[in-house]
Amino acid sequence: MKKCSKKKLRFKRSALSGLRKFISAVALALVFLCLLGIPFKAVKGLNETFTREYIVRDGDTLWALAEDICPNGTRLPKVIYEIKKLNQMESSAIYAGQSLLLPIY
């Protein structure tokens, strides 16, 4: 059986110790990154808007539609902005027969 000097054994132990520390640091970093990503996924779901389809009738205006669906305490311009954003509208003009997505509050 071959005998190793104390110096060689000490080197092997320190190399193993360094490797263990490195692996522990990488594992800790991965756990931290995973935990950091979870809140962002949860917040993304909160921003999701539920909608319903509405077919515009003669005489309807965007302002009147916003008043009908506006929850108490919400400003009408904010609701109109959201309707325009959902329907990718540049102006507030709507036409009879047009299909609109309206937010559900």
XYZ file of C-alpha atoms in Angstrom:
105
model
C 0.000 0.000 0.000
C 1.355 3.349 -1.006
C 1.682 5.970 1.682
C 0.861 9.588 0.929
C 2.690 12.371 2.564
C 0.821 14.693 4.898
C 1.405 17.531 2.456
C -0.398 15.679 -0.373
C -3.296 14.750 1.902
C -3.622 18.340 3.073
C -3.702 19.521 -0.566
C -6.430 16.984 -1.455
C -8.514 17.996 1.568
C -8.214 21.698 0.777
C -9.102 21.063 -2.873
C -12.187 19.092 -1.812
C -13.105 21.792 0.678
C -12.822 24.458 -2.026
C -14.941 22.368 -4.400
C -17.617 21.920 -1.721
C -17.687 25.673 -1.092
C -17.976 26.382 -4.815
C -20.840 23.894 -5.284
C -22.618 25.301 -2.227
C -22.276 28.854 -3.558
C -23.651 27.850 -6.976
C -26.573 25.992 -5.383
C -27.352 28.957 -3.137
C -27.234 31.326 -6.124
C -29.639 29.091 -8.084
C -32.084 28.937 -5.178
C -31.905 32.723 -4.799
C -32.538 33.282 -8.521
C -35.497 30.887 -8.488
C -37.041 32.623 -5.490
C -36.437 36.007 -7.084
C -38.336 34.964 -10.211
C -41.457 33.737 -8.385
C -42.827 37.169 -7.355
C -42.492 38.468 -10.916
C -44.590 35.602 -12.224
C -47.215 36.220 -9.543
C -47.396 39.927 -10.331
C -47.781 39.220 -14.026
C -50.991 37.329 -13.326
C -52.396 40.240 -11.320
C -52.180 42.577 -14.316
C -54.369 40.339 -16.422
C -57.645 42.060 -17.403
C -60.833 40.064 -17.808
C -62.970 41.225 -20.708
C -66.294 40.681 -22.405
C -67.276 41.359 -25.989
C -69.770 44.120 -26.765
C -71.314 44.947 -30.148
C -71.747 48.704 -30.560
C -75.327 49.908 -31.255
C -76.547 53.114 -32.894
C -76.114 56.052 -30.535
C -73.467 54.394 -28.325
C -70.461 56.465 -27.341
C -67.249 55.381 -25.720
C -67.992 57.724 -22.815
C -71.453 56.147 -22.245
C -70.013 52.615 -22.385
C -67.357 53.610 -19.859
C -70.036 55.061 -17.539
C -71.997 51.777 -17.716
C -69.060 49.600 -16.707
C -67.211 52.053 -14.451
C -66.876 50.826 -10.858
C -67.434 53.312 -8.060
C -64.406 55.456 -7.386
C -62.771 54.878 -10.773
C -62.260 57.880 -13.001
C -63.954 57.655 -16.414
C -60.884 58.763 -18.393
C -59.001 55.799 -16.932
C -61.753 53.389 -18.056
C -61.855 54.968 -21.533
C -58.076 54.645 -21.776
C -58.307 50.966 -20.846
C -61.040 50.310 -23.448
C -58.967 52.039 -26.125
C -55.874 50.077 -25.105
C -57.705 46.720 -25.136
C -59.082 47.414 -28.614
C -55.924 49.052 -29.996
C -57.852 52.233 -30.796
C -56.172 55.534 -31.602
C -59.324 57.665 -31.362
C -62.553 57.510 -29.366
C -64.724 57.052 -32.459
C -66.874 53.896 -32.458
C -69.353 52.647 -35.055
C -72.571 50.604 -34.953
C -71.790 46.924 -35.443
C -68.218 47.300 -34.198
C -67.043 44.622 -31.759
C -65.326 45.958 -28.640
C -63.647 44.261 -25.721
C -64.795 45.859 -22.468
C -62.991 45.302 -19.162
C -64.874 43.506 -16.423
C -64.527 45.104 -12.992
